Amino acid sequence: MAKVLIATEKPFAAIAVNGIRDVVEQAGDELALLERYTEKSQLLEAVKDADALIVRSDKVDNEVLDAAKKLKIVVRAGAGYDNIDLDAATAHHVCVMNTPGQNSNAVAELALGLMVMAVRNFYNGTSGTELKGKKLGIHAFGNVGRNVARIAKGFGMEVYAFDAFCPKEAIEEAGVKAVASVEELYSTCQVISLHIPATAETRNSINADLVGKMPKGGLLVNTARKEVINEPELIQLMEKRTDLKYVTDIMPAANEEFAAKFAGRYFSTPKKMGAQTAEANINAGIAAAKQIEGYLKEGCEKFRVNK
Ligand code: 3PG
């Protein structure tokens, strides 16, 4: 009997945990739960006898992998796996997977929610503007970007996208205007929605040069990762460009400075909330459980992201 551990500092909805338990127990395995842990030592203790691990943005580094002597697989219930040290996992003979697409509608809905809040001046009682007719630039056209496009069309926005890895034809097939460069996306669109992963190439890539290309009244929406933003440059730019707004679901390292300097032009959720819906938790959590059982019982490696 394998032991599957859910280790989530930010817990799933209870209904999702029940669904995961059903999948694991029906496969003849056992579920253990570590939620809302506050110290890494708690995670190190809990992983000791786990054969499989389900995490969210929880950090799985070399130390965690060293402690998890029996671990065979870790599934990041979600899209981005920048929280997992892939090389260390490979060195420990641990398979790493994600569950792409399972929480993308939730994140997309939150992105649109942040947009509405920003163009309505954070509901401060003054007259705002509407999303209808505005040009939206989707930066990276993956699962979340596609859902943002679908919903934004319902709002009557004019939707553009740029994705370094997605062919123009695939973007246009989805009824979205593909632009030739990231610079063109930013100079064309009043609203930019970020959906790039945090990688060596994208870290700090959203800088003053790029955001400074946005037209007057530009709104930058971040439901991706804080690491992609060059925070010092964005702060300097927003000091100069008093028309720009920044709304984010990932609190910046310089949150206090942003909040103090840009009242009425800046908002951050206190904790990343994009994927925090019952539906997304159920979809991603159950997918993770099924992928674990598929790997343990049949060796299925679909969605493996390390070597
Ligand atoms: C993801 O990469 O799937 C999202 O950023 C959601 O992350 P979370 O599970 O930590 O909320």
mmCIF file of C-alpha atoms and ligand atoms in Angstrom:
data_model
loop_
_atom_site.group_PDB
_atom_site.id
_atom_site.type_symbol
_atom_site.label_atom_id
_atom_site.label_comp_id
_atom_site.label_asym_id
_atom_site.label_seq_id
_atom_site.Cartn_x
_atom_site.Cartn_y
_atom_site.Cartn_z
ATOM 1 C CA MET A 1 0.000 0.000 0.000
ATOM 2 C CA ALA A 2 1.456 3.330 -1.095
ATOM 3 C CA LYS A 3 1.176 6.464 1.019
ATOM 4 C CA VAL A 4 0.060 9.559 -0.870
ATOM 5 C CA LEU A 5 0.695 12.823 0.985
ATOM 6 C CA ILE A 6 -1.112 16.068 0.234
ATOM 7 C CA ALA A 7 1.183 18.839 1.496
ATOM 8 C CA THR A 8 -0.445 22.207 0.929
ATOM 9 C CA GLU A 9 0.473 25.358 2.806
ATOM 10 C CA LYS A 10 -2.603 26.864 1.093
ATOM 11 C CA PRO A 11 -5.190 24.063 1.449
ATOM 12 C CA PHE A 12 -7.581 22.687 -1.151
ATOM 13 C CA ALA A 13 -11.324 22.989 -0.521
ATOM 14 C CA ALA A 14 -12.477 20.086 1.703
ATOM 15 C CA ILE A 15 -14.568 18.673 -1.157
ATOM 16 C CA ALA A 16 -11.422 18.363 -3.277
ATOM 17 C CA VAL A 17 -9.562 16.547 -0.476
ATOM 18 C CA ASN A 18 -12.486 14.102 -0.223
ATOM 19 C CA GLY A 19 -12.334 13.500 -3.975
ATOM 20 C CA ILE A 20 -8.589 12.870 -3.822
ATOM 21 C CA ARG A 21 -9.108 10.481 -0.894
ATOM 22 C CA ASP A 22 -11.682 8.504 -2.921
ATOM 23 C CA VAL A 23 -9.300 8.101 -5.872
ATOM 24 C CA VAL A 24 -6.393 7.065 -3.640
ATOM 25 C CA GLU A 25 -8.401 4.645 -1.472
ATOM 26 C CA GLN A 26 -10.177 3.073 -4.434
ATOM 27 C CA ALA A 27 -6.720 2.283 -5.813
ATOM 28 C CA GLY A 28 -5.925 0.547 -2.516
ATOM 29 C CA ASP A 29 -3.607 3.262 -1.212
ATOM 30 C CA GLU A 30 -3.580 5.521 1.823
ATOM 31 C CA LEU A 31 -3.933 9.315 2.007
ATOM 32 C CA ALA A 32 -2.111 11.556 4.483
ATOM 33 C CA LEU A 33 -2.691 15.272 4.872
ATOM 34 C CA LEU A 34 -0.427 18.148 5.871
ATOM 35 C CA GLU A 35 -2.274 21.439 5.485
ATOM 36 C CA ARG A 36 -1.479 25.024 6.500
ATOM 37 C CA TYR A 37 1.998 24.094 7.672
ATOM 38 C CA THR A 38 4.072 27.035 8.806
ATOM 39 C CA GLU A 39 7.563 25.522 9.143
ATOM 40 C CA LYS A 40 9.597 23.609 6.587
ATOM 41 C CA SER A 41 10.456 21.115 9.333
ATOM 42 C CA GLN A 42 6.796 19.989 9.314
ATOM 43 C CA LEU A 43 7.054 19.187 5.611
ATOM 44 C CA LEU A 44 10.398 17.408 6.105
ATOM 45 C CA GLU A 45 8.828 15.220 8.800
ATOM 46 C CA ALA A 46 5.638 14.492 6.804
ATOM 47 C CA VAL A 47 7.416 13.410 3.592
ATOM 48 C CA LYS A 48 9.616 10.832 5.369
ATOM 49 C CA ASP A 49 7.418 7.830 4.540
ATOM 50 C CA ALA A 50 5.469 9.199 1.550
ATOM 51 C CA ASP A 51 5.571 7.340 -1.758
ATOM 52 C CA ALA A 52 3.810 10.139 -3.610
ATOM 53 C CA LEU A 53 3.315 13.826 -2.971
ATOM 54 C CA ILE A 54 0.672 16.319 -4.111
ATOM 55 C CA VAL A 55 1.630 19.983 -3.713
ATOM 56 C CA ARG A 56 0.527 23.409 -4.933
ATOM 57 C CA SER A 57 3.047 26.282 -4.783
ATOM 58 C CA ASP A 58 4.834 24.477 -1.953
ATOM 59 C CA LYS A 59 8.607 24.381 -2.402
ATOM 60 C CA VAL A 60 10.043 20.954 -3.154
ATOM 61 C CA ASP A 61 13.813 21.385 -3.055
ATOM 62 C CA ASN A 62 16.825 19.155 -2.551
ATOM 63 C CA GLU A 63 16.341 19.096 1.228
ATOM 64 C CA VAL A 64 12.718 17.926 0.900
ATOM 65 C CA LEU A 65 13.737 15.276 -1.630
ATOM 66 C CA ASP A 66 16.557 14.099 0.657
ATOM 67 C CA ALA A 67 14.083 13.698 3.516
ATOM 68 C CA ALA A 68 11.559 11.821 1.334
ATOM 69 C CA LYS A 69 13.412 8.523 1.191
ATOM 70 C CA LYS A 70 10.524 6.544 -0.354
ATOM 71 C CA LEU A 71 9.264 9.213 -2.745
ATOM 72 C CA LYS A 72 8.608 8.125 -6.325
ATOM 73 C CA ILE A 73 6.437 10.914 -7.702
ATOM 74 C CA VAL A 74 5.467 14.502 -6.934
ATOM 75 C CA VAL A 75 2.549 16.134 -8.709
ATOM 76 C CA ARG A 76 2.151 19.889 -8.678
ATOM 77 C CA ALA A 77 -1.657 20.259 -8.691
ATOM 78 C CA GLY A 78 -1.606 23.232 -11.005
ATOM 79 C CA ALA A 79 0.249 24.634 -13.982
ATOM 80 C CA GLY A 80 3.522 26.315 -12.960
ATOM 81 C CA TYR A 81 6.190 24.041 -11.477
ATOM 82 C CA ASP A 82 8.877 26.639 -10.758
ATOM 83 C CA ASN A 83 8.508 25.657 -7.073
ATOM 84 C CA ILE A 84 9.980 22.217 -7.739
ATOM 85 C CA ASP A 85 13.684 21.611 -8.253
ATOM 86 C CA LEU A 86 13.471 19.419 -11.348
ATOM 87 C CA ASP A 87 17.175 18.551 -11.489
ATOM 88 C CA ALA A 88 17.185 17.516 -7.840
ATOM 89 C CA ALA A 89 14.058 15.405 -8.446
ATOM 90 C CA THR A 90 15.714 13.670 -11.398
ATOM 91 C CA ALA A 91 18.822 13.060 -9.294
ATOM 92 C CA HIS A 92 16.604 11.468 -6.626
ATOM 93 C CA HIS A 93 14.810 9.340 -9.292
ATOM 94 C CA VAL A 94 11.546 11.140 -8.559
ATOM 95 C CA CYS A 95 9.057 11.762 -11.358
ATOM 96 C CA VAL A 96 7.561 15.278 -11.452
ATOM 97 C CA MET A 97 4.251 16.111 -13.141
ATOM 98 C CA ASN A 98 1.876 19.056 -13.309
ATOM 99 C CA THR A 99 -1.851 19.107 -14.136
ATOM 100 C CA PRO A 100 -2.047 21.578 -17.024
ATOM 101 C CA GLY A 101 -5.363 23.284 -17.724
ATOM 102 C CA GLN A 102 -7.137 22.052 -14.598
ATOM 103 C CA ASN A 103 -7.258 25.402 -12.800
ATOM 104 C CA SER A 104 -7.006 27.716 -15.783
ATOM 105 C CA ASN A 105 -10.625 28.916 -15.877
ATOM 106 C CA ALA A 106 -10.400 29.973 -12.227
ATOM 107 C CA VAL A 107 -7.245 32.009 -12.858
ATOM 108 C CA ALA A 108 -8.751 33.556 -15.989
ATOM 109 C CA GLU A 109 -11.923 34.602 -14.160
ATOM 110 C CA LEU A 110 -9.809 36.261 -11.477
ATOM 111 C CA ALA A 111 -7.791 38.127 -14.141
ATOM 112 C CA LEU A 112 -11.000 39.596 -15.569
ATOM 113 C CA GLY A 113 -12.195 40.392 -12.039
ATOM 114 C CA LEU A 114 -9.004 42.344 -11.383
ATOM 115 C CA MET A 115 -9.478 44.212 -14.665
ATOM 116 C CA VAL A 116 -13.028 45.265 -13.791
ATOM 117 C CA MET A 117 -11.901 46.391 -10.350
ATOM 118 C CA ALA A 118 -9.071 48.495 -11.803
ATOM 119 C CA VAL A 119 -11.082 50.224 -14.542
ATOM 120 C CA ARG A 120 -13.804 51.002 -11.943
ATOM 121 C CA ASN A 121 -11.177 52.786 -9.828
ATOM 122 C CA PHE A 122 -11.192 50.082 -7.170
ATOM 123 C CA TYR A 123 -14.841 50.810 -6.408
ATOM 124 C CA ASN A 124 -14.007 54.147 -4.790
ATOM 125 C CA GLY A 125 -17.253 55.802 -5.866
ATOM 126 C CA THR A 126 -15.777 57.793 -8.777
ATOM 127 C CA SER A 127 -16.662 57.331 -12.431
ATOM 128 C CA GLY A 128 -14.503 54.673 -14.079
ATOM 129 C CA THR A 129 -14.370 53.198 -17.572
ATOM 130 C CA GLU A 130 -15.515 49.943 -19.204
ATOM 131 C CA LEU A 131 -13.644 46.979 -20.578
ATOM 132 C CA LYS A 132 -15.871 46.934 -23.686
ATOM 133 C CA GLY A 133 -13.961 48.285 -26.674
ATOM 134 C CA LYS A 134 -10.580 48.222 -24.917
ATOM 135 C CA LYS A 135 -7.662 46.380 -26.473
ATOM 136 C CA LEU A 136 -6.498 43.464 -24.331
ATOM 137 C CA GLY A 137 -3.039 41.973 -24.869
ATOM 138 C CA ILE A 138 -2.607 38.416 -23.668
ATOM 139 C CA HIS A 139 1.059 37.755 -22.988
ATOM 140 C CA ALA A 140 1.425 33.989 -23.548
ATOM 141 C CA PHE A 141 -1.405 31.999 -25.042
ATOM 142 C CA GLY A 142 -1.514 28.836 -22.943
ATOM 143 C CA ASN A 143 -4.470 27.393 -21.059
ATOM 144 C CA VAL A 144 -5.060 30.485 -18.917
ATOM 145 C CA GLY A 145 -4.473 32.900 -21.800
ATOM 146 C CA ARG A 146 -7.040 31.070 -23.916
ATOM 147 C CA ASN A 147 -9.638 31.257 -21.150
ATOM 148 C CA VAL A 148 -8.921 34.959 -20.650
ATOM 149 C CA ALA A 149 -9.494 35.474 -24.391
ATOM 150 C CA ARG A 150 -12.817 33.604 -24.271
ATOM 151 C CA ILE A 151 -14.147 35.614 -21.336
ATOM 152 C CA ALA A 152 -12.746 38.949 -22.568
ATOM 153 C CA LYS A 153 -14.611 38.520 -25.858
ATOM 154 C CA GLY A 154 -17.815 38.286 -23.813
ATOM 155 C CA PHE A 155 -16.949 41.668 -22.328
ATOM 156 C CA GLY A 156 -16.599 43.073 -25.864
ATOM 157 C CA MET A 157 -12.832 43.577 -25.638
ATOM 158 C CA GLU A 158 -10.620 43.516 -28.726
ATOM 159 C CA VAL A 159 -8.276 40.633 -27.983
ATOM 160 C CA TYR A 160 -4.620 40.390 -29.062
ATOM 161 C CA ALA A 161 -1.982 37.861 -28.055
ATOM 162 C CA PHE A 162 1.702 37.153 -28.305
ATOM 163 C CA ASP A 163 3.322 33.840 -27.455
ATOM 164 C CA ALA A 164 6.939 33.076 -28.334
ATOM 165 C CA PHE A 165 6.107 29.350 -28.511
ATOM 166 C CA CYS A 166 2.611 29.302 -30.027
ATOM 167 C CA PRO A 167 2.266 29.718 -33.792
ATOM 168 C CA LYS A 168 0.337 32.740 -35.117
ATOM 169 C CA GLU A 169 -2.168 30.371 -36.802
ATOM 170 C CA ALA A 170 -3.099 28.708 -33.510
ATOM 171 C CA ILE A 171 -3.770 32.110 -31.923
ATOM 172 C CA GLU A 172 -5.864 33.232 -34.868
ATOM 173 C CA GLU A 173 -7.827 29.987 -34.919
ATOM 174 C CA ALA A 174 -9.029 30.978 -31.441
ATOM 175 C CA GLY A 175 -10.384 34.242 -32.889
ATOM 176 C CA VAL A 176 -7.584 36.344 -31.379
ATOM 177 C CA LYS A 177 -5.312 38.790 -33.233
ATOM 178 C CA ALA A 178 -1.718 37.564 -33.200
ATOM 179 C CA VAL A 179 0.968 40.260 -33.117
ATOM 180 C CA ALA A 180 4.514 39.751 -34.358
ATOM 181 C CA SER A 181 6.424 40.753 -31.237
ATOM 182 C CA VAL A 182 6.030 41.290 -27.532
ATOM 183 C CA GLU A 183 6.847 44.988 -28.070
ATOM 184 C CA GLU A 184 3.949 45.283 -30.513
ATOM 185 C CA LEU A 185 1.597 43.698 -27.962
ATOM 186 C CA TYR A 186 2.507 46.263 -25.304
ATOM 187 C CA SER A 187 2.410 49.273 -27.650
ATOM 188 C CA THR A 188 -0.991 48.201 -29.015
ATOM 189 C CA CYS A 189 -2.959 47.279 -25.899
ATOM 190 C CA GLN A 190 -4.393 49.349 -23.037
ATOM 191 C CA VAL A 191 -4.681 46.249 -20.881
ATOM 192 C CA ILE A 192 -1.986 43.552 -20.662
ATOM 193 C CA SER A 193 -2.675 40.238 -18.936
ATOM 194 C CA LEU A 194 0.433 38.218 -18.039
ATOM 195 C CA HIS A 195 0.409 34.437 -18.454
ATOM 196 C CA ILE A 196 4.100 33.604 -18.816
ATOM 197 C CA PRO A 197 5.764 31.053 -16.526
ATOM 198 C CA ALA A 198 8.706 31.965 -14.281
ATOM 199 C CA THR A 199 11.796 30.673 -16.065
ATOM 200 C CA ALA A 200 15.409 31.799 -16.404
ATOM 201 C CA GLU A 201 14.359 33.671 -19.572
ATOM 202 C CA THR A 202 11.237 35.375 -18.202
ATOM 203 C CA ARG A 203 12.520 36.467 -14.759
ATOM 204 C CA ASN A 204 12.545 40.300 -14.569
ATOM 205 C CA SER A 205 11.531 40.437 -18.242
ATOM 206 C CA ILE A 206 8.523 42.696 -17.628
ATOM 207 C CA ASN A 207 10.581 45.825 -17.325
ATOM 208 C CA ALA A 208 10.218 49.597 -17.766
ATOM 209 C CA ASP A 209 11.137 49.449 -21.417
ATOM 210 C CA LEU A 210 8.293 47.042 -22.199
ATOM 211 C CA VAL A 211 5.555 48.388 -19.895
ATOM 212 C CA GLY A 212 6.570 51.944 -20.872
ATOM 213 C CA LYS A 213 5.370 51.151 -24.414
ATOM 214 C CA MET A 214 1.765 50.854 -23.216
ATOM 215 C CA PRO A 215 -0.658 53.566 -24.350
ATOM 216 C CA LYS A 216 -1.942 56.224 -21.932
ATOM 217 C CA GLY A 217 -4.082 54.740 -19.166
ATOM 218 C CA GLY A 218 -2.348 51.344 -19.434
ATOM 219 C CA LEU A 219 -3.308 48.587 -17.011
ATOM 220 C CA LEU A 220 -0.951 45.682 -16.248
ATOM 221 C CA VAL A 221 -2.608 42.581 -14.770
ATOM 222 C CA ASN A 222 -0.461 39.843 -13.240
ATOM 223 C CA THR A 223 -1.956 36.460 -12.397
ATOM 224 C CA ALA A 224 1.256 34.661 -13.414
ATOM 225 C CA ARG A 225 4.313 35.004 -11.152
ATOM 226 C CA LYS A 226 5.881 37.908 -9.242
ATOM 227 C CA GLU A 227 9.365 36.904 -10.441
ATOM 228 C CA VAL A 228 8.632 37.962 -14.022
ATOM 229 C CA ILE A 229 8.261 41.597 -12.971
ATOM 230 C CA ASN A 230 11.295 43.850 -12.678
ATOM 231 C CA GLU A 231 9.880 45.551 -9.583
ATOM 232 C CA PRO A 232 12.395 48.410 -9.180
ATOM 233 C CA GLU A 233 11.920 49.372 -12.834
ATOM 234 C CA LEU A 234 8.126 49.137 -12.632
ATOM 235 C CA ILE A 235 8.148 51.395 -9.553
ATOM 236 C CA GLN A 236 10.330 53.975 -11.320
ATOM 237 C CA LEU A 237 8.120 53.843 -14.402
ATOM 238 C CA MET A 238 4.882 54.254 -12.422
ATOM 239 C CA GLU A 239 6.409 57.277 -10.678
ATOM 240 C CA LYS A 240 6.935 58.894 -14.088
ATOM 241 C CA ARG A 241 3.835 57.534 -15.832
ATOM 242 C CA THR A 242 1.097 58.511 -13.398
ATOM 243 C CA ASP A 243 -1.506 57.094 -15.802
ATOM 244 C CA LEU A 244 -0.383 53.459 -15.341
ATOM 245 C CA LYS A 245 -2.052 50.941 -13.021
ATOM 246 C CA TYR A 246 -0.729 47.602 -11.758
ATOM 247 C CA VAL A 247 -2.970 44.889 -10.296
ATOM 248 C CA THR A 248 -1.585 41.556 -9.216
ATOM 249 C CA ASP A 249 -2.586 38.248 -7.651
ATOM 250 C CA ILE A 250 0.989 37.630 -6.542
ATOM 251 C CA MET A 251 2.136 40.054 -3.890
ATOM 252 C CA PRO A 252 5.347 41.784 -4.998
ATOM 253 C CA ALA A 253 8.446 41.696 -2.791
ATOM 254 C CA ALA A 254 8.090 45.516 -2.742
ATOM 255 C CA ASN A 255 4.368 45.439 -1.885
ATOM 256 C CA GLU A 256 4.664 48.122 0.799
ATOM 257 C CA GLU A 257 6.465 50.499 -1.552
ATOM 258 C CA PHE A 258 3.917 49.920 -4.340
ATOM 259 C CA ALA A 259 1.034 50.454 -1.896
ATOM 260 C CA ALA A 260 2.538 53.601 -0.367
ATOM 261 C CA LYS A 261 3.481 55.223 -3.679
ATOM 262 C CA PHE A 262 0.583 54.259 -5.904
ATOM 263 C CA ALA A 263 -2.637 54.562 -3.926
ATOM 264 C CA GLY A 264 -5.548 54.236 -6.345
ATOM 265 C CA ARG A 265 -3.306 52.715 -9.038
ATOM 266 C CA TYR A 266 -2.125 49.507 -7.391
ATOM 267 C CA PHE A 267 -3.729 46.445 -5.847
ATOM 268 C CA SER A 268 -2.417 43.074 -4.697
ATOM 269 C CA THR A 269 -4.383 40.172 -3.281
ATOM 270 C CA PRO A 270 -2.995 39.269 0.165
ATOM 271 C CA LYS A 271 -2.495 35.653 -0.939
ATOM 272 C CA LYS A 272 -2.494 34.175 -4.452
ATOM 273 C CA MET A 273 -6.174 33.466 -5.088
ATOM 274 C CA GLY A 274 -6.364 32.711 -8.827
ATOM 275 C CA ALA A 275 -6.709 28.955 -8.499
ATOM 276 C CA GLN A 276 -8.498 29.108 -5.155
ATOM 277 C CA THR A 277 -11.961 27.854 -6.162
ATOM 278 C CA ALA A 278 -13.679 24.603 -5.267
ATOM 279 C CA GLU A 279 -13.885 23.723 -8.955
ATOM 280 C CA ALA A 280 -10.190 24.314 -9.638
ATOM 281 C CA ASN A 281 -9.195 22.455 -6.449
ATOM 282 C CA ILE A 282 -11.351 19.479 -7.431
ATOM 283 C CA ASN A 283 -10.108 19.442 -11.038
ATOM 284 C CA ALA A 284 -6.410 19.828 -10.229
ATOM 285 C CA GLY A 285 -6.463 17.707 -7.060
ATOM 286 C CA ILE A 286 -8.275 14.754 -8.586
ATOM 287 C CA ALA A 287 -6.171 14.933 -11.751
ATOM 288 C CA ALA A 288 -3.069 14.818 -9.520
ATOM 289 C CA ALA A 289 -4.387 11.773 -7.632
ATOM 290 C CA LYS A 290 -5.238 9.947 -10.880
ATOM 291 C CA GLN A 291 -1.839 10.757 -12.362
ATOM 292 C CA ILE A 292 -0.146 9.379 -9.240
ATOM 293 C CA GLU A 293 -2.133 6.151 -9.338
ATOM 294 C CA GLY A 294 -1.525 5.854 -13.099
ATOM 295 C CA TYR A 295 2.203 6.206 -12.499
ATOM 296 C CA LEU A 296 2.423 3.908 -9.470
ATOM 297 C CA LYS A 297 0.210 1.163 -10.924
ATOM 298 C CA GLU A 298 0.866 1.384 -14.678
ATOM 299 C CA GLY A 299 3.985 3.491 -15.092
ATOM 300 C CA CYS A 300 2.047 6.129 -17.049
ATOM 301 C CA GLU A 301 4.283 9.194 -17.509
ATOM 302 C CA LYS A 302 1.846 11.531 -19.271
ATOM 303 C CA PHE A 303 2.414 15.083 -17.943
ATOM 304 C CA ARG A 304 5.924 14.272 -16.686
ATOM 305 C CA VAL A 305 7.988 17.491 -16.739
ATOM 306 C CA ASN A 306 11.438 16.263 -15.614
ATOM 307 C CA LYS A 307 13.793 13.835 -17.268
HETATM 308 C C1 3PG B 1 -0.603 27.504 -10.993
HETATM 309 O O1 3PG B 1 0.565 27.587 -11.395
HETATM 310 O O2 3PG B 1 -1.298 26.490 -11.179
HETATM 311 C C2 3PG B 1 -1.258 28.691 -10.330
HETATM 312 O O3 3PG B 1 -0.337 29.713 -10.152
HETATM 313 C C3 3PG B 1 -1.983 28.345 -9.036
HETATM 314 O O4 3PG B 1 -1.114 28.143 -7.963
HETATM 315 P P1 3PG B 1 -1.654 27.660 -6.524
HETATM 316 O O5 3PG B 1 -2.081 26.249 -6.619
HETATM 317 O O6 3PG B 1 -0.484 27.856 -5.601
HETATM 318 O O7 3PG B 1 -2.802 28.555 -6.131
#
